[in-house]
Amino acid sequence: MTVTAIVGANWGDEGKGKLTDVLAAQSSYVVRFQGGSNAGHTIINDYGKFALHMLPSGVFYPNVTNVIGPGTAVDVRMLMREIEELQARGVPKPKVVVSERAQVVVPIHVRFDELEEDRLAERSFGSTKRGIAPFYADKYAKLGIQASELFDKERLYRRLEQMLAAKNVTLQHLYGEHPVSADDYISELMAYGEQLRPYLADTTSLLHEAWMRGESILVEGQLGALRDPDHGIYPYSTSSSTLSGFAAVGAGIPPYAIGHVIAVTKAYSSCVGAGPFVAELSGEEAQELRLRGGDAGEFGATTGRPRRVGWFDAVATRYGCMVQGATEVALTNLDVLGYLEQIPICTGYLLADGSKTERFPVTSQLEHATPVFTSLPGWKCEISEARTFEELPLEAKEYVRFVEASIGVRVSTVSVGPRREQLIHR
């Protein structure tokens, strides 16, 4: 059996958690392969409404082993808090395994994230201030701390000293802060180790063996293709690859094991964070869509910030599906658009030089691009009770078909509400 990757086609917040939650019912493993606690997957089920930040989206099924892979940024405090909160709300304790090769977010990472965003002020990149950029900077500078290093105090102390040496120069001379020492963090990190100890394992071998046995594995990405540091709207990107191609690395499975890539996109556009967003709405038009959208309005699951919203962007989504290698698409939140007489879709960009393009350009061109819209008739009715594609109004079906033709990938799943049973499979 092949591995299925569930990834975002846009800026994040597309509804990946809900889809993973549904598909996890027939899966043995659900794997987080990148990112950390800087984004949330919102899930609504019989236990209630949950925003998961560190835990994989399979935690509501006792049959699923939830794996946090070596490509992730492990926020130990958030991880433990989420496990405790699930149990406090009546969810059976999930099976969670954390890669012994995964690296941990150290409190100094969070502090640096806060200091830098404050320094940048209006020029900031919209960080969630969860320490993610400083974490990955240390990881690739070979200054990070693996979970397996939390049990040897002398080694851990040396690693902390290496990490903090350059940071203290920056703290003092850029931010005007007092220096810190390994003594400030050693006890807390040793405590992290004890908290993680029951969960640590060689997850790479675990997943290889499961794949070779033919067990079902889902790998879920965080954020979306347009936040990828290589292929997205850099520098308004995240700090780890959001693409399905990185899933093999971040999870620790063979690249040829991933046979299905489901790219998730909303029936309109939304994003949290800074950067060019060509089809963005403003004013009352944006506020109405924002309040109607999502399951309780378009507000960030991690930050609570109002999401920026716009009409469906076929240019961005087609590009996102291409770089994700999407084999199929899940279109979420179709029900939200039922209030509109006419529904605009962005089908092209007008660039600063006056040329029109249907290709997704680089950030410097995006910042001056304006949308070219095509309008489709709305259906002006509630569709959240539909359970088959045939039950949808003609206009809703035509909207889905237009999206499908515009992005060049089959729309296999349509969501008409936030609950598990509100997914329509075509």
Tab-separated table of C-alpha atoms in Angstrom:
chain	number	residue	atom	x	y	z
A	1	MET	CA	0.000	0.000	0.000
A	2	THR	CA	1.240	3.477	-0.847
A	3	VAL	CA	1.524	6.440	1.480
A	4	THR	CA	-0.945	9.319	1.100
A	5	ALA	CA	0.218	12.905	1.610
A	6	ILE	CA	-2.301	15.575	2.633
A	7	VAL	CA	-0.908	19.029	1.916
A	8	GLY	CA	-2.027	22.597	1.337
A	9	ALA	CA	-2.333	24.126	-2.125
A	10	ASN	CA	-2.338	27.726	-0.910
A	11	TRP	CA	-1.190	29.840	2.056
A	12	GLY	CA	-2.306	27.393	4.760
A	13	ASP	CA	-5.642	27.183	6.623
A	14	GLU	CA	-7.182	25.146	3.786
A	15	GLY	CA	-8.848	22.460	5.944
A	16	LYS	CA	-6.136	19.785	5.921
A	17	GLY	CA	-6.815	18.721	9.509
A	18	LYS	CA	-10.422	17.847	8.814
A	19	LEU	CA	-9.522	15.756	5.781
A	20	THR	CA	-6.753	13.963	7.690
A	21	ASP	CA	-9.157	13.330	10.556
A	22	VAL	CA	-11.620	11.689	8.171
A	23	LEU	CA	-9.048	9.565	6.319
A	24	ALA	CA	-7.355	8.548	9.570
A	25	ALA	CA	-10.329	6.305	10.325
A	26	GLN	CA	-8.943	3.824	7.778
A	27	SER	CA	-5.275	4.411	8.561
A	28	SER	CA	-2.704	2.872	10.857
A	29	TYR	CA	-0.321	5.845	11.068
A	30	VAL	CA	-0.660	9.615	10.795
A	31	VAL	CA	2.625	11.520	10.542
A	32	ARG	CA	3.587	15.170	11.012
A	33	PHE	CA	6.680	15.743	8.876
A	34	GLN	CA	7.517	19.473	9.222
A	35	GLY	CA	6.749	22.655	11.081
A	36	GLY	CA	5.925	23.041	14.733
A	37	SER	CA	3.322	24.710	16.921
A	38	ASN	CA	3.101	27.731	14.616
A	39	ALA	CA	-0.042	26.577	12.833
A	40	GLY	CA	-3.180	24.783	13.914
A	41	HIS	CA	-5.388	22.110	12.423
A	42	THR	CA	-9.023	22.619	13.439
A	43	ILE	CA	-11.087	19.453	13.874
A	44	ILE	CA	-14.740	19.078	14.868
A	45	ASN	CA	-15.977	15.659	15.935
A	46	ASP	CA	-18.158	13.956	18.563
A	47	TYR	CA	-15.762	15.077	21.300
A	48	GLY	CA	-16.070	18.760	20.361
A	49	LYS	CA	-13.961	21.309	18.527
A	50	PHE	CA	-10.169	21.096	18.728
A	51	ALA	CA	-7.228	23.117	17.400
A	52	LEU	CA	-4.176	20.853	17.194
A	53	HIS	CA	-0.784	22.534	16.961
A	54	MET	CA	1.774	19.788	17.653
A	55	LEU	CA	-0.241	16.579	17.601
A	56	PRO	CA	-1.023	14.800	14.319
A	57	SER	CA	-4.673	14.800	13.284
A	58	GLY	CA	-5.178	11.085	13.893
A	59	VAL	CA	-5.276	11.408	17.687
A	60	PHE	CA	-9.019	10.851	17.935
A	61	TYR	CA	-8.771	7.229	16.769
A	62	PRO	CA	-7.417	4.615	19.192
A	63	ASN	CA	-6.250	2.439	16.284
A	64	VAL	CA	-3.929	5.153	14.900
A	65	THR	CA	-0.274	5.600	15.834
A	66	ASN	CA	0.487	9.319	15.619
A	67	VAL	CA	4.083	10.035	14.634
A	68	ILE	CA	5.975	13.297	15.033
A	69	GLY	CA	8.793	12.895	12.525
A	70	PRO	CA	12.408	14.081	12.504
A	71	GLY	CA	11.571	17.049	10.265
A	72	THR	CA	9.413	18.734	12.905
A	73	ALA	CA	10.136	21.432	15.470
A	74	VAL	CA	9.025	19.789	18.714
A	75	ASP	CA	7.520	22.242	21.173
A	76	VAL	CA	7.486	20.001	24.240
A	77	ARG	CA	5.317	22.267	26.358
A	78	MET	CA	2.660	22.493	23.655
A	79	LEU	CA	2.804	18.756	22.975
A	80	MET	CA	2.259	17.814	26.607
A	81	ARG	CA	-0.454	20.422	27.038
A	82	GLU	CA	-2.369	19.093	24.040
A	83	ILE	CA	-2.201	15.494	25.247
A	84	GLU	CA	-3.496	16.588	28.664
A	85	GLU	CA	-6.274	18.701	27.138
A	86	LEU	CA	-7.498	15.831	24.985
A	87	GLN	CA	-7.817	13.565	27.992
A	88	ALA	CA	-9.463	16.313	30.065
A	89	ARG	CA	-12.166	16.549	27.390
A	90	GLY	CA	-12.852	12.825	27.333
A	91	VAL	CA	-10.650	11.748	24.420
A	92	PRO	CA	-8.810	8.470	25.158
A	93	LYS	CA	-5.066	8.977	25.492
A	94	PRO	CA	-3.737	8.771	21.925
A	95	LYS	CA	-0.845	6.667	20.705
A	96	VAL	CA	1.928	9.208	20.114
A	97	VAL	CA	5.492	8.493	19.026
A	98	VAL	CA	8.157	11.187	18.659
A	99	SER	CA	11.284	10.710	16.564
A	100	GLU	CA	14.431	10.526	18.672
A	101	ARG	CA	16.065	12.516	15.835
A	102	ALA	CA	13.545	15.369	15.995
A	103	GLN	CA	14.885	18.588	17.443
A	104	VAL	CA	13.274	20.565	20.249
A	105	VAL	CA	12.290	24.206	20.426
A	106	VAL	CA	14.316	25.869	23.195
A	107	PRO	CA	12.825	28.878	25.047
A	108	ILE	CA	15.562	31.128	23.596
A	109	HIS	CA	14.109	30.389	20.129
A	110	VAL	CA	10.769	31.832	21.193
A	111	ARG	CA	12.461	34.853	22.762
A	112	PHE	CA	14.428	35.584	19.597
A	113	ASP	CA	11.280	35.268	17.508
A	114	GLU	CA	9.525	37.832	19.701
A	115	LEU	CA	12.477	40.221	19.722
A	116	GLU	CA	12.916	40.122	15.963
A	117	GLU	CA	9.229	40.676	15.199
A	118	ASP	CA	9.228	43.631	17.603
A	119	ARG	CA	12.358	45.039	15.959
A	120	LEU	CA	10.914	44.709	12.462
A	121	ALA	CA	7.597	46.274	13.523
A	122	GLU	CA	5.596	47.133	10.386
A	123	ARG	CA	8.185	45.321	8.234
A	124	SER	CA	7.605	42.012	10.034
A	125	PHE	CA	6.820	38.768	8.221
A	126	GLY	CA	3.786	37.917	10.335
A	127	SER	CA	5.471	35.394	12.627
A	128	THR	CA	3.374	33.509	15.171
A	129	LYS	CA	6.248	34.062	17.649
A	130	ARG	CA	6.496	30.336	18.389
A	131	GLY	CA	10.261	30.264	17.766
A	132	ILE	CA	10.099	28.497	14.413
A	133	ALA	CA	12.475	30.613	12.308
A	134	PRO	CA	15.183	30.727	15.038
A	135	PHE	CA	14.704	26.986	15.569
A	136	TYR	CA	15.301	26.096	11.905
A	137	ALA	CA	18.146	28.608	11.658
A	138	ASP	CA	19.885	26.734	14.473
A	139	LYS	CA	19.029	23.365	12.965
A	140	TYR	CA	20.734	24.134	9.684
A	141	ALA	CA	23.624	25.889	11.430
A	142	LYS	CA	24.142	22.583	13.299
A	143	LEU	CA	23.365	24.215	16.622
A	144	GLY	CA	20.041	22.480	17.292
A	145	ILE	CA	19.358	19.943	20.023
A	146	GLN	CA	17.900	16.553	19.168
A	147	ALA	CA	15.414	14.942	21.523
A	148	SER	CA	17.878	12.099	22.097
A	149	GLU	CA	20.382	14.607	23.540
A	150	LEU	CA	18.177	15.607	26.454
A	151	PHE	CA	19.358	12.800	28.739
A	152	ASP	CA	23.114	13.456	28.928
A	153	LYS	CA	23.556	16.558	31.079
A	154	GLU	CA	27.208	17.204	30.223
A	155	ARG	CA	26.629	16.855	26.477
A	156	LEU	CA	23.469	18.943	26.659
A	157	TYR	CA	25.295	21.686	28.543
A	158	ARG	CA	28.014	21.824	25.865
A	159	ARG	CA	25.416	21.949	23.107
A	160	LEU	CA	23.611	24.799	24.845
A	161	GLU	CA	26.858	26.745	25.220
A	162	GLN	CA	27.503	26.352	21.489
A	163	MET	CA	23.970	27.510	20.678
A	164	LEU	CA	24.090	30.542	22.953
A	165	ALA	CA	27.544	31.925	22.118
A	166	ALA	CA	26.527	33.861	19.017
A	167	LYS	CA	23.066	34.574	20.396
A	168	ASN	CA	24.504	36.514	23.291
A	169	VAL	CA	26.325	38.840	20.920
A	170	THR	CA	23.031	39.470	19.126
A	171	LEU	CA	21.096	39.835	22.369
A	172	GLN	CA	23.433	42.518	23.651
A	173	HIS	CA	24.343	44.449	20.524
A	174	LEU	CA	21.197	44.185	18.382
A	175	TYR	CA	18.381	43.847	20.884
A	176	GLY	CA	19.946	45.538	23.934
A	177	GLU	CA	19.129	42.548	26.136
A	178	HIS	CA	21.092	40.844	28.887
A	179	PRO	CA	23.110	37.731	27.906
A	180	VAL	CA	21.910	34.268	28.899
A	181	SER	CA	23.786	31.115	29.867
A	182	ALA	CA	23.356	27.375	29.624
A	183	ASP	CA	22.489	27.400	33.331
A	184	ASP	CA	19.313	29.309	32.478
A	185	TYR	CA	17.954	26.446	30.378
A	186	ILE	CA	19.621	23.187	31.398
A	187	SER	CA	17.080	22.193	34.070
A	188	GLU	CA	14.109	22.960	31.846
A	189	LEU	CA	15.538	20.952	28.961
A	190	MET	CA	16.350	17.998	31.200
A	191	ALA	CA	12.720	18.121	32.347
A	192	TYR	CA	11.655	18.110	28.680
A	193	GLY	CA	13.635	14.908	28.266
A	194	GLU	CA	11.789	13.180	31.081
A	195	GLN	CA	8.462	14.279	29.636
A	196	LEU	CA	9.403	13.020	26.179
A	197	ARG	CA	11.044	9.778	27.304
A	198	PRO	CA	7.881	7.599	27.095
A	199	TYR	CA	7.223	8.794	23.541
A	200	LEU	CA	10.650	8.638	21.894
A	201	ALA	CA	11.415	5.969	19.317
A	202	ASP	CA	13.206	5.229	16.076
A	203	THR	CA	10.253	6.392	13.997
A	204	THR	CA	12.117	5.991	10.704
A	205	SER	CA	12.432	2.238	11.229
A	206	LEU	CA	8.880	2.115	12.593
A	207	LEU	CA	7.413	3.664	9.459
A	208	HIS	CA	9.629	1.702	7.053
A	209	GLU	CA	8.494	-1.538	8.632
A	210	ALA	CA	4.836	-0.448	8.598
A	211	TRP	CA	5.092	0.529	4.929
A	212	MET	CA	6.709	-2.783	4.014
A	213	ARG	CA	3.845	-4.592	5.786
A	214	GLY	CA	1.389	-2.657	3.600
A	215	GLU	CA	-0.158	-0.673	6.429
A	216	SER	CA	-1.958	2.579	5.630
A	217	ILE	CA	0.085	5.735	6.349
A	218	LEU	CA	-1.015	9.369	6.088
A	219	VAL	CA	1.555	12.163	6.139
A	220	GLU	CA	0.120	15.598	6.861
A	221	GLY	CA	1.721	18.902	6.044
A	222	GLN	CA	1.469	22.193	7.844
A	223	LEU	CA	0.625	25.466	6.067
A	224	GLY	CA	0.571	25.364	2.257
A	225	ALA	CA	2.602	25.402	-0.932
A	226	LEU	CA	2.752	29.197	-1.114
A	227	ARG	CA	4.494	29.338	2.283
A	228	ASP	CA	7.283	27.020	1.147
A	229	PRO	CA	10.721	28.690	1.509
A	230	ASP	CA	11.845	27.570	-1.963
A	231	HIS	CA	8.681	27.665	-4.056
A	232	GLY	CA	6.446	30.046	-2.109
A	233	ILE	CA	6.168	33.798	-1.571
A	234	TYR	CA	9.632	34.145	-0.016
A	235	PRO	CA	10.487	35.865	2.304
A	236	TYR	CA	6.880	35.697	3.562
A	237	SER	CA	7.274	31.974	3.986
A	238	THR	CA	7.682	29.492	6.769
A	239	SER	CA	11.049	27.944	7.646
A	240	SER	CA	10.542	24.322	6.587
A	241	SER	CA	9.350	22.848	3.319
A	242	THR	CA	5.582	22.538	3.109
A	243	LEU	CA	5.690	20.335	0.007
A	244	SER	CA	4.832	16.672	-0.376
A	245	GLY	CA	8.328	16.157	-1.794
A	246	PHE	CA	9.743	16.939	1.647
A	247	ALA	CA	7.392	14.486	3.361
A	248	ALA	CA	9.728	11.586	2.612
A	249	VAL	CA	12.597	13.438	4.296
A	250	GLY	CA	10.647	14.878	7.204
A	251	ALA	CA	8.859	11.622	7.965
A	252	GLY	CA	11.706	9.252	7.128
A	253	ILE	CA	10.134	7.127	4.393
A	254	PRO	CA	11.246	6.300	0.828
A	255	PRO	CA	10.233	8.977	-1.705
A	256	TYR	CA	8.696	6.346	-3.957
A	257	ALA	CA	6.401	5.245	-1.097
A	258	ILE	CA	4.207	8.338	-1.548
A	259	GLY	CA	1.706	7.334	-4.200
A	260	HIS	CA	-1.145	9.769	-3.551
A	261	VAL	CA	-0.948	13.506	-2.943
A	262	ILE	CA	-4.169	15.231	-1.926
A	263	ALA	CA	-3.869	19.015	-2.192
A	264	VAL	CA	-6.452	20.851	-0.108
A	265	THR	CA	-7.859	24.238	-1.120
A	266	LYS	CA	-10.806	26.329	-0.044
A	267	ALA	CA	-13.589	27.369	-2.404
A	268	TYR	CA	-12.375	30.911	-1.690
A	269	SER	CA	-8.975	32.171	-0.488
A	270	SER	CA	-7.722	32.882	3.013
A	271	CYS	CA	-4.417	33.312	4.786
A	272	VAL	CA	-2.855	34.419	8.048
A	273	GLY	CA	0.379	36.370	7.857
A	274	ALA	CA	2.058	38.893	5.644
A	275	GLY	CA	2.936	38.824	1.955
A	276	PRO	CA	1.319	39.409	-1.436
A	277	PHE	CA	-2.247	38.119	-1.750
A	278	VAL	CA	-3.508	39.165	-5.162
A	279	ALA	CA	-7.187	38.226	-4.868
A	280	GLU	CA	-7.545	39.767	-1.385
A	281	LEU	CA	-10.745	41.564	-0.437
A	282	SER	CA	-11.089	44.537	1.884
A	283	GLY	CA	-13.744	46.421	3.761
A	284	GLU	CA	-17.298	45.169	4.227
A	285	GLU	CA	-16.985	42.613	1.425
A	286	ALA	CA	-14.026	40.982	3.198
A	287	GLN	CA	-15.658	41.141	6.605
A	288	GLU	CA	-18.816	39.403	5.403
A	289	LEU	CA	-16.824	36.552	3.853
A	290	ARG	CA	-14.594	36.367	6.948
A	291	LEU	CA	-17.542	36.074	9.324
A	292	ARG	CA	-19.317	33.490	7.177
A	293	GLY	CA	-16.181	31.439	6.508
A	294	GLY	CA	-14.587	28.543	8.346
A	295	ASP	CA	-16.567	26.851	11.091
A	296	ALA	CA	-16.762	29.988	13.281
A	297	GLY	CA	-15.347	32.713	11.081
A	298	GLU	CA	-11.943	33.044	9.458
A	299	PHE	CA	-9.619	33.517	12.421
A	300	GLY	CA	-6.239	31.854	12.900
A	301	ALA	CA	-6.294	28.598	14.881
A	302	THR	CA	-2.940	29.452	16.474
A	303	THR	CA	-3.020	33.241	16.769
A	304	GLY	CA	-6.715	34.114	16.715
A	305	ARG	CA	-5.827	36.824	14.188
A	306	PRO	CA	-8.466	37.652	11.558
A	307	ARG	CA	-7.503	35.860	8.372
A	308	ARG	CA	-7.094	37.813	5.183
A	309	VAL	CA	-9.725	36.607	2.714
A	310	GLY	CA	-10.346	36.783	-1.009
A	311	TRP	CA	-12.012	35.012	-3.886
A	312	PHE	CA	-10.718	31.710	-5.202
A	313	ASP	CA	-7.367	32.217	-6.919
A	314	ALA	CA	-7.023	29.746	-9.778
A	315	VAL	CA	-3.546	31.057	-10.663
A	316	ALA	CA	-2.134	30.465	-7.188
A	317	THR	CA	-3.965	27.172	-6.692
A	318	ARG	CA	-2.899	25.725	-10.034
A	319	TYR	CA	0.708	26.565	-9.139
A	320	GLY	CA	0.296	25.155	-5.626
A	321	CYS	CA	-1.076	21.889	-6.995
A	322	MET	CA	1.792	21.699	-9.492
A	323	VAL	CA	4.582	22.101	-6.926
A	324	GLN	CA	2.809	19.733	-4.542
A	325	GLY	CA	2.526	17.106	-7.281
A	326	ALA	CA	-1.178	16.800	-6.523
A	327	THR	CA	-2.878	13.664	-7.778
A	328	GLU	CA	-6.259	14.945	-6.571
A	329	VAL	CA	-7.790	17.957	-4.839
A	330	ALA	CA	-10.111	18.381	-1.875
A	331	LEU	CA	-12.221	21.554	-2.167
A	332	THR	CA	-13.384	22.758	1.244
A	333	ASN	CA	-15.916	25.340	2.499
A	334	LEU	CA	-18.067	25.318	-0.635
A	335	ASP	CA	-21.127	25.939	1.544
A	336	VAL	CA	-19.779	29.342	2.622
A	337	LEU	CA	-20.395	30.849	-0.831
A	338	GLY	CA	-24.152	30.219	-0.787
A	339	TYR	CA	-24.971	33.868	-0.019
A	340	LEU	CA	-23.635	35.239	-3.311
A	341	GLU	CA	-25.552	36.083	-6.510
A	342	GLN	CA	-22.329	36.049	-8.520
A	343	ILE	CA	-19.042	34.440	-7.437
A	344	PRO	CA	-15.790	35.911	-8.781
A	345	ILE	CA	-12.825	33.632	-9.497
A	346	CYS	CA	-9.345	35.040	-10.105
A	347	THR	CA	-8.238	33.527	-13.407
A	348	GLY	CA	-5.258	35.739	-14.218
A	349	TYR	CA	-2.966	38.495	-12.976
A	350	LEU	CA	-2.294	41.875	-14.495
A	351	LEU	CA	1.369	42.733	-13.884
A	352	ALA	CA	2.933	46.146	-13.347
A	353	ASP	CA	4.245	46.266	-16.927
A	354	GLY	CA	0.701	45.901	-18.259
A	355	SER	CA	1.035	42.251	-19.308
A	356	LYS	CA	-1.425	39.587	-18.266
A	357	THR	CA	-0.291	36.206	-16.968
A	358	GLU	CA	-1.888	32.966	-15.857
A	359	ARG	CA	1.379	31.778	-14.325
A	360	PHE	CA	2.188	32.382	-10.656
A	361	PRO	CA	5.102	34.855	-10.673
A	362	VAL	CA	7.899	35.592	-8.199
A	363	THR	CA	7.245	37.705	-5.107
A	364	SER	CA	8.634	40.942	-6.559
A	365	GLN	CA	6.056	40.765	-9.377
A	366	LEU	CA	3.248	39.527	-7.137
A	367	GLU	CA	3.537	42.612	-4.948
A	368	HIS	CA	2.366	44.819	-7.826
A	369	ALA	CA	-0.061	42.391	-9.518
A	370	THR	CA	-3.824	42.904	-9.671
A	371	PRO	CA	-6.443	40.191	-10.211
A	372	VAL	CA	-8.371	39.407	-13.378
A	373	PHE	CA	-11.772	37.954	-12.454
A	374	THR	CA	-14.290	35.689	-14.109
A	375	SER	CA	-17.734	35.525	-12.470
A	376	LEU	CA	-19.945	32.471	-12.132
A	377	PRO	CA	-23.605	32.415	-11.040
A	378	GLY	CA	-24.175	31.601	-7.384
A	379	TRP	CA	-26.679	29.063	-6.040
A	380	LYS	CA	-28.193	31.261	-3.318
A	381	CYS	CA	-29.189	28.421	-1.015
A	382	GLU	CA	-27.948	26.256	1.845
A	383	ILE	CA	-26.046	23.139	0.725
A	384	SER	CA	-24.687	21.817	4.034
A	385	GLU	CA	-27.169	18.915	4.074
A	386	ALA	CA	-26.026	17.538	0.705
A	387	ARG	CA	-24.274	14.179	0.970
A	388	THR	CA	-23.705	13.391	-2.712
A	389	PHE	CA	-22.442	15.530	-5.571
A	390	GLU	CA	-25.712	14.969	-7.414
A	391	GLU	CA	-27.624	16.630	-4.551
A	392	LEU	CA	-25.819	19.927	-5.050
A	393	PRO	CA	-27.526	22.715	-7.049
A	394	LEU	CA	-26.489	22.954	-10.692
A	395	GLU	CA	-24.606	26.219	-10.056
A	396	ALA	CA	-22.585	24.658	-7.221
A	397	LYS	CA	-21.662	21.684	-9.409
A	398	GLU	CA	-20.646	24.044	-12.212
A	399	TYR	CA	-18.504	26.028	-9.786
A	400	VAL	CA	-16.659	22.846	-8.771
A	401	ARG	CA	-16.194	21.852	-12.410
A	402	PHE	CA	-14.873	25.310	-13.300
A	403	VAL	CA	-12.352	25.136	-10.441
A	404	GLU	CA	-11.327	21.664	-11.555
A	405	ALA	CA	-10.781	22.778	-15.149
A	406	SER	CA	-8.904	25.912	-14.027
A	407	ILE	CA	-6.382	24.084	-11.846
A	408	GLY	CA	-5.997	21.006	-14.045
A	409	VAL	CA	-6.397	18.471	-11.219
A	410	ARG	CA	-9.435	16.330	-10.414
A	411	VAL	CA	-11.530	17.536	-7.479
A	412	SER	CA	-12.194	14.240	-5.710
A	413	THR	CA	-13.697	15.597	-2.498
A	414	VAL	CA	-15.966	18.526	-1.710
A	415	SER	CA	-16.650	19.802	1.806
A	416	VAL	CA	-19.993	21.447	2.589
A	417	GLY	CA	-19.452	21.997	6.318
A	418	PRO	CA	-16.995	21.531	9.181
A	419	ARG	CA	-18.053	18.077	10.376
A	420	ARG	CA	-16.764	14.681	9.251
A	421	GLU	CA	-20.052	13.686	7.623
A	422	GLN	CA	-20.095	16.832	5.489
A	423	LEU	CA	-17.513	15.548	3.017
A	424	ILE	CA	-18.750	14.560	-0.421
A	425	HIS	CA	-16.655	12.063	-2.397
A	426	ARG	CA	-17.037	12.289	-6.166
